Amino acid sequence: HVAAVAMTVMLLAIMSEASFGPPSAFVLGAHLALLTVAGWRFPSFTPLIFASTALIAASMIAWPLALAPFDPAAPDFGSDYDRFMGTATPYLWVFGALGTAGAVAGFLAIPGSARAGLWAAFSGSLPLILLAVGYARITELQSDWRWGMAALGVAVLALAAADRMIRIDRRSALAAFAVVAPAAVALAFAFTLREAWLSAALAALVPILAAVYDRERLPALRAVALVVAGIVLARLTLNWWVLGYAIGPTPVFNWILYGYGVPILCFWYGARLFARAQRDLLVDVLEGGAFALFVYFTTLEIRHWVGGGILDANYGLFEASLQTLNWLTVSFVAYLRAPQHQRPVLIGLQRILFALAATHLGFVHLVGLNPLFENLSVGAWPIFNTLFVAYGLPAALLAAFAFVAARRGEQSLAQFCGVSALMLGFFYVSVEVRHAFQGPRLAAGRVGDAELYAYSATWLVYCAALIAAGFRWQMKNLRLAGLIFLMLIIGKVFLIDMSELRGLYRVISFFGLGLALVGLGYVYRRFFAGQADRAAPPPGRASA
């Protein structure tokens, strides 16, 4: 074995020194024939056939290719690719013949060999490697349907070989050809497709592999599907250049729809098929990938719609609000379904998405793009404006989160969401008051007596709503929150309104606060104290 490997390295060095002249083709063929015959005669030598694969591939990479002379009068030779193709015919014939000879020899060796899997792997991998190297060297990675057709031809032959392996009951060889066929199809896609179409086409291989695995139970197919899923996820989640893909102004119906929609469906269906046999890393990757791609899909569609078809447009409060609502809604739906599926990966992704939404809400909505500090327009309509989308709806979603979490006994999450919802709601009603007096731009304008009083009145209504909800649904925390906000209002009336308000507004402020306190006392005695009396045991029947 050591001598065969040393011979391989020596031959490569010799051919390199000889600048890969015509005799090199004979040397490569002789090396392939020698190792193939050795593998046929002596099973222990069978792994050495891959040394021939390495030598042929290395020679193909190092083989010098000269550009055809540039002729301005011949438009067909205007690009390096065309000029390469004009002189690459001998190159293609040599390595095409070697690849074909190796593939045929490996296939013929399978029936009588004890190491059928190795021969099948050699037979299928050699033409794939030579196709990939030749395409990279000659086309300079340009799209070319001719190379794609060649790769599809290899896929068809691999499928035919796999069918033959089923008939002669060679499971290891069947697994090898079952891997080569989708790999060849993936190469065909890479040779002919670009951008989102390539990602969608590769993702379509996942359910195909799952269907074949569901029938034949070949473990190698799960490994191939995992590799394909990883490539698709990397292209669609870690690829910054997706923002530069040609997209057009049409919302929804653009490359984002099929570029992410097809992989989402393929991952989801593939996960269902693969999970019939077992739940493993592959199923987790497919389910988690479908979840992550859906979030990317909705995020990019919002980005495209708000930006008017430009994915790298400026980021404003309205879009930030839609993105937060998007992430919170997806996270909430996943949280509602968590007890049904009990998928650790999906639960982890749901928590990450919730943390992202909460962080985005705090640092972007309340700090970076806060309309009280930034000179930006929030819309002229009362209530139904950017403020409602930025603060009102997120507060409602956080309240829903708190309600569900409390029912499940997750007190930490319930308390965080509940406090966040209350604070955000309080901020929302405050900026709506500011909007009512200042118009679309909140950062400028003096606070007058009417606006200053309106804050107190609105906050009182907010407190009353919290306390009433606490009584209605027997939620002590809501009542306590209402009382805390009420204390803040009392402090505001005495510390600010007393010094800032003049005339009738000062009288109304104190009079309204007094009426609110009296009303609160009445409600407490009328409802809460009565409930406490009914809950207490009657005299003489207390437990010993």
Short mmCIF file of N, CA and C in Angstrom, two decimals, residues 343-460:
data_model
loop_
_atom_site.label_atom_id
_atom_site.label_comp_id
_atom_site.label_asym_id
_atom_site.label_seq_id
_atom_site.Cartn_x
_atom_site.Cartn_y
_atom_site.Cartn_z
N ARG A 343 -40.60 19.60 20.83
CA ARG A 343 -39.36 19.54 20.06
C ARG A 343 -38.35 20.49 20.71
N PRO A 344 -37.28 19.97 21.30
CA PRO A 344 -36.32 20.86 21.98
C PRO A 344 -35.72 21.92 21.06
N VAL A 345 -35.44 21.56 19.81
CA VAL A 345 -34.84 22.53 18.89
C VAL A 345 -35.81 23.67 18.60
N LEU A 346 -37.07 23.33 18.33
CA LEU A 346 -38.06 24.36 18.05
C LEU A 346 -38.32 25.23 19.27
N ILE A 347 -38.33 24.61 20.44
CA ILE A 347 -38.53 25.39 21.66
C ILE A 347 -37.35 26.35 21.87
N GLY A 348 -36.13 25.86 21.61
CA GLY A 348 -34.97 26.74 21.73
C GLY A 348 -35.00 27.89 20.74
N LEU A 349 -35.38 27.60 19.49
CA LEU A 349 -35.48 28.67 18.50
C LEU A 349 -36.57 29.66 18.85
N GLN A 350 -37.68 29.17 19.41
CA GLN A 350 -38.76 30.06 19.82
C GLN A 350 -38.27 31.03 20.91
N ARG A 351 -37.49 30.52 21.84
CA ARG A 351 -36.97 31.37 22.91
C ARG A 351 -35.97 32.40 22.37
N ILE A 352 -35.14 31.96 21.44
CA ILE A 352 -34.18 32.89 20.83
C ILE A 352 -34.93 34.01 20.08
N LEU A 353 -35.98 33.62 19.35
CA LEU A 353 -36.75 34.62 18.61
C LEU A 353 -37.46 35.58 19.55
N PHE A 354 -37.98 35.07 20.66
CA PHE A 354 -38.63 35.94 21.64
C PHE A 354 -37.61 36.91 22.24
N ALA A 355 -36.41 36.40 22.57
CA ALA A 355 -35.38 37.28 23.12
C ALA A 355 -34.98 38.35 22.11
N LEU A 356 -34.89 37.96 20.83
CA LEU A 356 -34.57 38.93 19.78
C LEU A 356 -35.64 40.01 19.69
N ALA A 357 -36.92 39.59 19.73
CA ALA A 357 -38.01 40.57 19.64
C ALA A 357 -38.01 41.50 20.84
N ALA A 358 -37.80 40.94 22.05
CA ALA A 358 -37.80 41.78 23.24
C ALA A 358 -36.64 42.76 23.23
N THR A 359 -35.46 42.30 22.80
CA THR A 359 -34.31 43.19 22.72
C THR A 359 -34.52 44.28 21.67
N HIS A 360 -35.06 43.89 20.54
CA HIS A 360 -35.35 44.85 19.48
C HIS A 360 -36.35 45.88 19.95
N LEU A 361 -37.34 45.44 20.69
CA LEU A 361 -38.36 46.35 21.21
C LEU A 361 -37.75 47.36 22.18
N GLY A 362 -36.87 46.88 23.05
CA GLY A 362 -36.30 47.77 24.05
C GLY A 362 -35.30 48.75 23.48
N PHE A 363 -34.37 48.25 22.67
CA PHE A 363 -33.28 49.10 22.21
C PHE A 363 -33.61 49.92 20.97
N VAL A 364 -34.53 49.43 20.14
CA VAL A 364 -34.86 50.16 18.91
C VAL A 364 -36.11 51.02 19.11
N HIS A 365 -37.21 50.42 19.59
CA HIS A 365 -38.45 51.17 19.75
C HIS A 365 -38.33 52.25 20.83
N LEU A 366 -37.74 51.89 21.96
CA LEU A 366 -37.75 52.80 23.11
C LEU A 366 -36.50 53.67 23.20
N VAL A 367 -35.44 53.30 22.48
CA VAL A 367 -34.20 54.08 22.58
C VAL A 367 -33.80 54.63 21.21
N GLY A 368 -33.41 53.74 20.31
CA GLY A 368 -32.84 54.19 19.04
C GLY A 368 -33.78 54.98 18.16
N LEU A 369 -35.06 54.56 18.07
CA LEU A 369 -36.02 55.24 17.19
C LEU A 369 -37.22 55.78 17.98
N ASN A 370 -37.00 56.12 19.23
CA ASN A 370 -38.08 56.66 20.05
C ASN A 370 -38.55 57.99 19.46
N PRO A 371 -39.85 58.10 19.12
CA PRO A 371 -40.32 59.34 18.49
C PRO A 371 -40.27 60.55 19.40
N LEU A 372 -40.10 60.35 20.71
CA LEU A 372 -39.95 61.49 21.61
C LEU A 372 -38.58 62.13 21.48
N PHE A 373 -37.60 61.35 20.97
CA PHE A 373 -36.25 61.87 20.84
C PHE A 373 -35.86 62.13 19.39
N GLU A 374 -36.43 61.37 18.47
CA GLU A 374 -36.08 61.48 17.06
C GLU A 374 -37.14 62.30 16.31
N ASN A 375 -36.68 63.14 15.42
CA ASN A 375 -37.60 63.98 14.64
C ASN A 375 -38.14 63.17 13.45
N LEU A 376 -39.08 62.27 13.76
CA LEU A 376 -39.67 61.43 12.71
C LEU A 376 -41.20 61.49 12.82
N SER A 377 -41.85 61.25 11.70
CA SER A 377 -43.30 61.33 11.63
C SER A 377 -43.90 59.97 12.00
N VAL A 378 -44.95 60.01 12.82
CA VAL A 378 -45.63 58.77 13.23
C VAL A 378 -47.02 58.68 12.60
N GLY A 379 -47.35 59.57 11.67
CA GLY A 379 -48.65 59.53 11.02
C GLY A 379 -49.63 60.53 11.63
N ALA A 380 -50.56 60.96 10.81
CA ALA A 380 -51.51 61.99 11.25
C ALA A 380 -52.75 61.42 11.90
N TRP A 381 -53.10 60.17 11.64
CA TRP A 381 -54.33 59.62 12.17
C TRP A 381 -54.24 59.42 13.69
N PRO A 382 -55.32 59.69 14.40
CA PRO A 382 -55.34 59.34 15.83
C PRO A 382 -55.50 57.84 16.02
N ILE A 383 -54.87 57.32 17.03
CA ILE A 383 -54.93 55.89 17.42
C ILE A 383 -54.25 55.00 16.37
N PHE A 384 -54.80 54.92 15.16
CA PHE A 384 -54.28 54.00 14.15
C PHE A 384 -53.12 54.66 13.39
N ASN A 385 -51.98 54.63 14.01
CA ASN A 385 -50.78 55.25 13.46
C ASN A 385 -49.58 54.39 13.82
N THR A 386 -48.40 54.91 13.57
CA THR A 386 -47.19 54.13 13.86
C THR A 386 -47.06 53.83 15.35
N LEU A 387 -47.53 54.70 16.20
CA LEU A 387 -47.45 54.47 17.64
C LEU A 387 -48.24 53.22 18.05
N PHE A 388 -49.38 53.02 17.41
CA PHE A 388 -50.19 51.83 17.70
C PHE A 388 -49.45 50.56 17.31
N VAL A 389 -48.77 50.62 16.16
CA VAL A 389 -48.02 49.45 15.69
C VAL A 389 -46.76 49.25 16.52
N ALA A 390 -46.14 50.34 16.95
CA ALA A 390 -44.86 50.24 17.65
C ALA A 390 -45.01 49.90 19.12
N TYR A 391 -46.11 50.32 19.75
CA TYR A 391 -46.23 50.13 21.19
C TYR A 391 -47.53 49.45 21.61
N GLY A 392 -48.64 49.79 20.96
CA GLY A 392 -49.92 49.22 21.37
C GLY A 392 -50.03 47.74 21.09
N LEU A 393 -49.77 47.33 19.85
CA LEU A 393 -49.87 45.91 19.49
C LEU A 393 -48.82 45.05 20.20
N PRO A 394 -47.56 45.48 20.29
CA PRO A 394 -46.61 44.68 21.07
C PRO A 394 -47.03 44.50 22.53
N ALA A 395 -47.62 45.54 23.12
CA ALA A 395 -48.09 45.41 24.50
C ALA A 395 -49.18 44.36 24.60
N ALA A 396 -50.10 44.32 23.61
CA ALA A 396 -51.15 43.30 23.62
C ALA A 396 -50.57 41.90 23.47
N LEU A 397 -49.58 41.73 22.59
CA LEU A 397 -48.96 40.42 22.41
C LEU A 397 -48.21 39.97 23.67
N LEU A 398 -47.52 40.90 24.30
CA LEU A 398 -46.82 40.55 25.54
C LEU A 398 -47.82 40.19 26.64
N ALA A 399 -48.96 40.86 26.68
CA ALA A 399 -50.00 40.50 27.65
C ALA A 399 -50.52 39.09 27.39
N ALA A 400 -50.70 38.73 26.11
CA ALA A 400 -51.13 37.38 25.77
C ALA A 400 -50.07 36.35 26.19
N PHE A 401 -48.81 36.69 25.95
CA PHE A 401 -47.72 35.82 26.41
C PHE A 401 -47.80 35.61 27.92
N ALA A 402 -47.99 36.71 28.65
CA ALA A 402 -48.05 36.62 30.12
C ALA A 402 -49.21 35.74 30.57
N PHE A 403 -50.36 35.88 29.91
CA PHE A 403 -51.55 35.10 30.29
C PHE A 403 -51.30 33.60 30.10
N VAL A 404 -50.77 33.23 28.93
CA VAL A 404 -50.53 31.81 28.65
C VAL A 404 -49.44 31.26 29.57
N ALA A 405 -48.37 32.04 29.77
CA ALA A 405 -47.29 31.57 30.64
C ALA A 405 -47.77 31.38 32.07
N ALA A 406 -48.65 32.27 32.55
CA ALA A 406 -49.18 32.13 33.91
C ALA A 406 -50.02 30.87 34.03
N ARG A 407 -50.80 30.55 33.02
CA ARG A 407 -51.62 29.33 33.06
C ARG A 407 -50.75 28.08 33.04
N ARG A 408 -49.57 28.15 32.43
CA ARG A 408 -48.68 27.00 32.40
C ARG A 408 -47.77 26.93 33.62
N GLY A 409 -47.86 27.91 34.49
CA GLY A 409 -47.03 27.91 35.69
C GLY A 409 -45.62 28.41 35.49
N GLU A 410 -45.33 29.05 34.36
CA GLU A 410 -44.00 29.61 34.11
C GLU A 410 -43.98 31.05 34.61
N GLN A 411 -43.76 31.18 35.91
CA GLN A 411 -43.94 32.48 36.55
C GLN A 411 -42.92 33.52 36.12
N SER A 412 -41.68 33.10 35.89
CA SER A 412 -40.66 34.08 35.49
C SER A 412 -41.02 34.72 34.16
N LEU A 413 -41.40 33.90 33.19
CA LEU A 413 -41.80 34.44 31.89
C LEU A 413 -43.06 35.27 32.00
N ALA A 414 -44.02 34.80 32.81
CA ALA A 414 -45.27 35.53 32.98
C ALA A 414 -45.02 36.91 33.59
N GLN A 415 -44.15 36.96 34.60
CA GLN A 415 -43.87 38.25 35.24
C GLN A 415 -43.14 39.20 34.30
N PHE A 416 -42.16 38.66 33.54
CA PHE A 416 -41.43 39.52 32.61
C PHE A 416 -42.36 40.09 31.55
N CYS A 417 -43.17 39.22 30.95
CA CYS A 417 -44.08 39.68 29.89
C CYS A 417 -45.14 40.59 30.46
N GLY A 418 -45.64 40.28 31.65
CA GLY A 418 -46.68 41.12 32.24
C GLY A 418 -46.19 42.51 32.55
N VAL A 419 -45.02 42.60 33.20
CA VAL A 419 -44.46 43.92 33.52
C VAL A 419 -44.15 44.69 32.24
N SER A 420 -43.57 43.99 31.24
CA SER A 420 -43.25 44.65 29.98
C SER A 420 -44.50 45.18 29.29
N ALA A 421 -45.58 44.38 29.30
CA ALA A 421 -46.83 44.80 28.67
C ALA A 421 -47.40 46.02 29.37
N LEU A 422 -47.37 46.04 30.70
CA LEU A 422 -47.92 47.17 31.46
C LEU A 422 -47.12 48.44 31.20
N MET A 423 -45.81 48.33 31.23
CA MET A 423 -44.98 49.51 30.99
C MET A 423 -45.13 50.02 29.56
N LEU A 424 -45.17 49.09 28.62
CA LEU A 424 -45.32 49.49 27.22
C LEU A 424 -46.70 50.11 26.98
N GLY A 425 -47.72 49.55 27.60
CA GLY A 425 -49.06 50.13 27.47
C GLY A 425 -49.11 51.53 28.06
N PHE A 426 -48.46 51.72 29.20
CA PHE A 426 -48.42 53.04 29.82
C PHE A 426 -47.71 54.04 28.92
N PHE A 427 -46.61 53.60 28.31
CA PHE A 427 -45.88 54.48 27.39
C PHE A 427 -46.73 54.79 26.17
N TYR A 428 -47.47 53.78 25.69
CA TYR A 428 -48.29 53.97 24.49
C TYR A 428 -49.36 55.04 24.70
N VAL A 429 -50.11 54.93 25.81
CA VAL A 429 -51.17 55.92 26.04
C VAL A 429 -50.56 57.31 26.24
N SER A 430 -49.35 57.37 26.77
CA SER A 430 -48.72 58.67 26.97
C SER A 430 -48.34 59.31 25.64
N VAL A 431 -47.73 58.53 24.73
CA VAL A 431 -47.33 59.12 23.46
C VAL A 431 -48.54 59.40 22.58
N GLU A 432 -49.64 58.69 22.78
CA GLU A 432 -50.86 59.03 22.04
C GLU A 432 -51.41 60.37 22.49
N VAL A 433 -51.28 60.66 23.77
CA VAL A 433 -51.67 61.98 24.26
C VAL A 433 -50.77 63.04 23.63
N ARG A 434 -49.49 62.76 23.60
CA ARG A 434 -48.55 63.69 22.98
C ARG A 434 -48.90 63.90 21.50
N HIS A 435 -49.26 62.82 20.81
CA HIS A 435 -49.63 62.91 19.40
C HIS A 435 -50.88 63.75 19.21
N ALA A 436 -51.83 63.62 20.12
CA ALA A 436 -53.08 64.38 20.01
C ALA A 436 -52.84 65.88 20.08
N PHE A 437 -51.80 66.30 20.80
CA PHE A 437 -51.57 67.73 20.97
C PHE A 437 -50.48 68.26 20.03
N GLN A 438 -49.54 67.39 19.63
CA GLN A 438 -48.40 67.88 18.85
C GLN A 438 -48.44 67.47 17.38
N GLY A 439 -49.27 66.51 17.03
CA GLY A 439 -49.34 66.07 15.65
C GLY A 439 -48.35 64.95 15.36
N PRO A 440 -48.00 64.74 14.08
CA PRO A 440 -47.18 63.59 13.68
C PRO A 440 -45.77 63.58 14.27
N ARG A 441 -45.23 64.73 14.60
CA ARG A 441 -43.85 64.78 15.11
C ARG A 441 -43.90 65.13 16.60
N LEU A 442 -43.42 64.19 17.41
CA LEU A 442 -43.56 64.33 18.87
C LEU A 442 -42.37 65.00 19.53
N ALA A 443 -41.23 65.04 18.84
CA ALA A 443 -40.02 65.52 19.50
C ALA A 443 -40.03 67.01 19.74
N ALA A 444 -40.76 67.76 18.92
CA ALA A 444 -40.77 69.22 19.05
C ALA A 444 -42.09 69.67 19.65
N GLY A 445 -42.10 70.85 20.21
CA GLY A 445 -43.35 71.41 20.75
C GLY A 445 -43.33 71.50 22.26
N ARG A 446 -43.88 72.58 22.74
CA ARG A 446 -43.94 72.84 24.18
C ARG A 446 -45.14 72.13 24.80
N VAL A 447 -44.98 71.66 26.02
CA VAL A 447 -46.07 71.00 26.74
C VAL A 447 -46.93 72.08 27.39
N GLY A 448 -48.18 72.23 26.91
CA GLY A 448 -49.08 73.22 27.47
C GLY A 448 -49.89 72.66 28.62
N ASP A 449 -50.73 73.54 29.20
CA ASP A 449 -51.53 73.14 30.35
C ASP A 449 -52.50 72.02 29.99
N ALA A 450 -53.13 72.13 28.81
CA ALA A 450 -54.11 71.12 28.42
C ALA A 450 -53.44 69.75 28.25
N GLU A 451 -52.27 69.74 27.62
CA GLU A 451 -51.55 68.47 27.44
C GLU A 451 -51.09 67.90 28.77
N LEU A 452 -50.60 68.77 29.65
CA LEU A 452 -50.14 68.30 30.95
C LEU A 452 -51.28 67.70 31.77
N TYR A 453 -52.44 68.31 31.69
CA TYR A 453 -53.59 67.75 32.39
C TYR A 453 -54.07 66.45 31.73
N ALA A 454 -54.00 66.42 30.40
CA ALA A 454 -54.47 65.22 29.68
C ALA A 454 -53.67 63.99 30.08
N TYR A 455 -52.39 64.17 30.39
CA TYR A 455 -51.61 63.02 30.86
C TYR A 455 -52.20 62.45 32.14
N SER A 456 -52.52 63.32 33.08
CA SER A 456 -53.08 62.84 34.35
C SER A 456 -54.40 62.13 34.12
N ALA A 457 -55.26 62.72 33.28
CA ALA A 457 -56.57 62.12 33.04
C ALA A 457 -56.43 60.77 32.34
N THR A 458 -55.57 60.70 31.35
CA THR A 458 -55.40 59.44 30.61
C THR A 458 -54.79 58.36 31.49
N TRP A 459 -53.83 58.75 32.31
CA TRP A 459 -53.21 57.76 33.20
C TRP A 459 -54.22 57.24 34.22
N LEU A 460 -55.11 58.11 34.67
CA LEU A 460 -56.15 57.67 35.61
C LEU A 460 -57.06 56.63 34.95
#
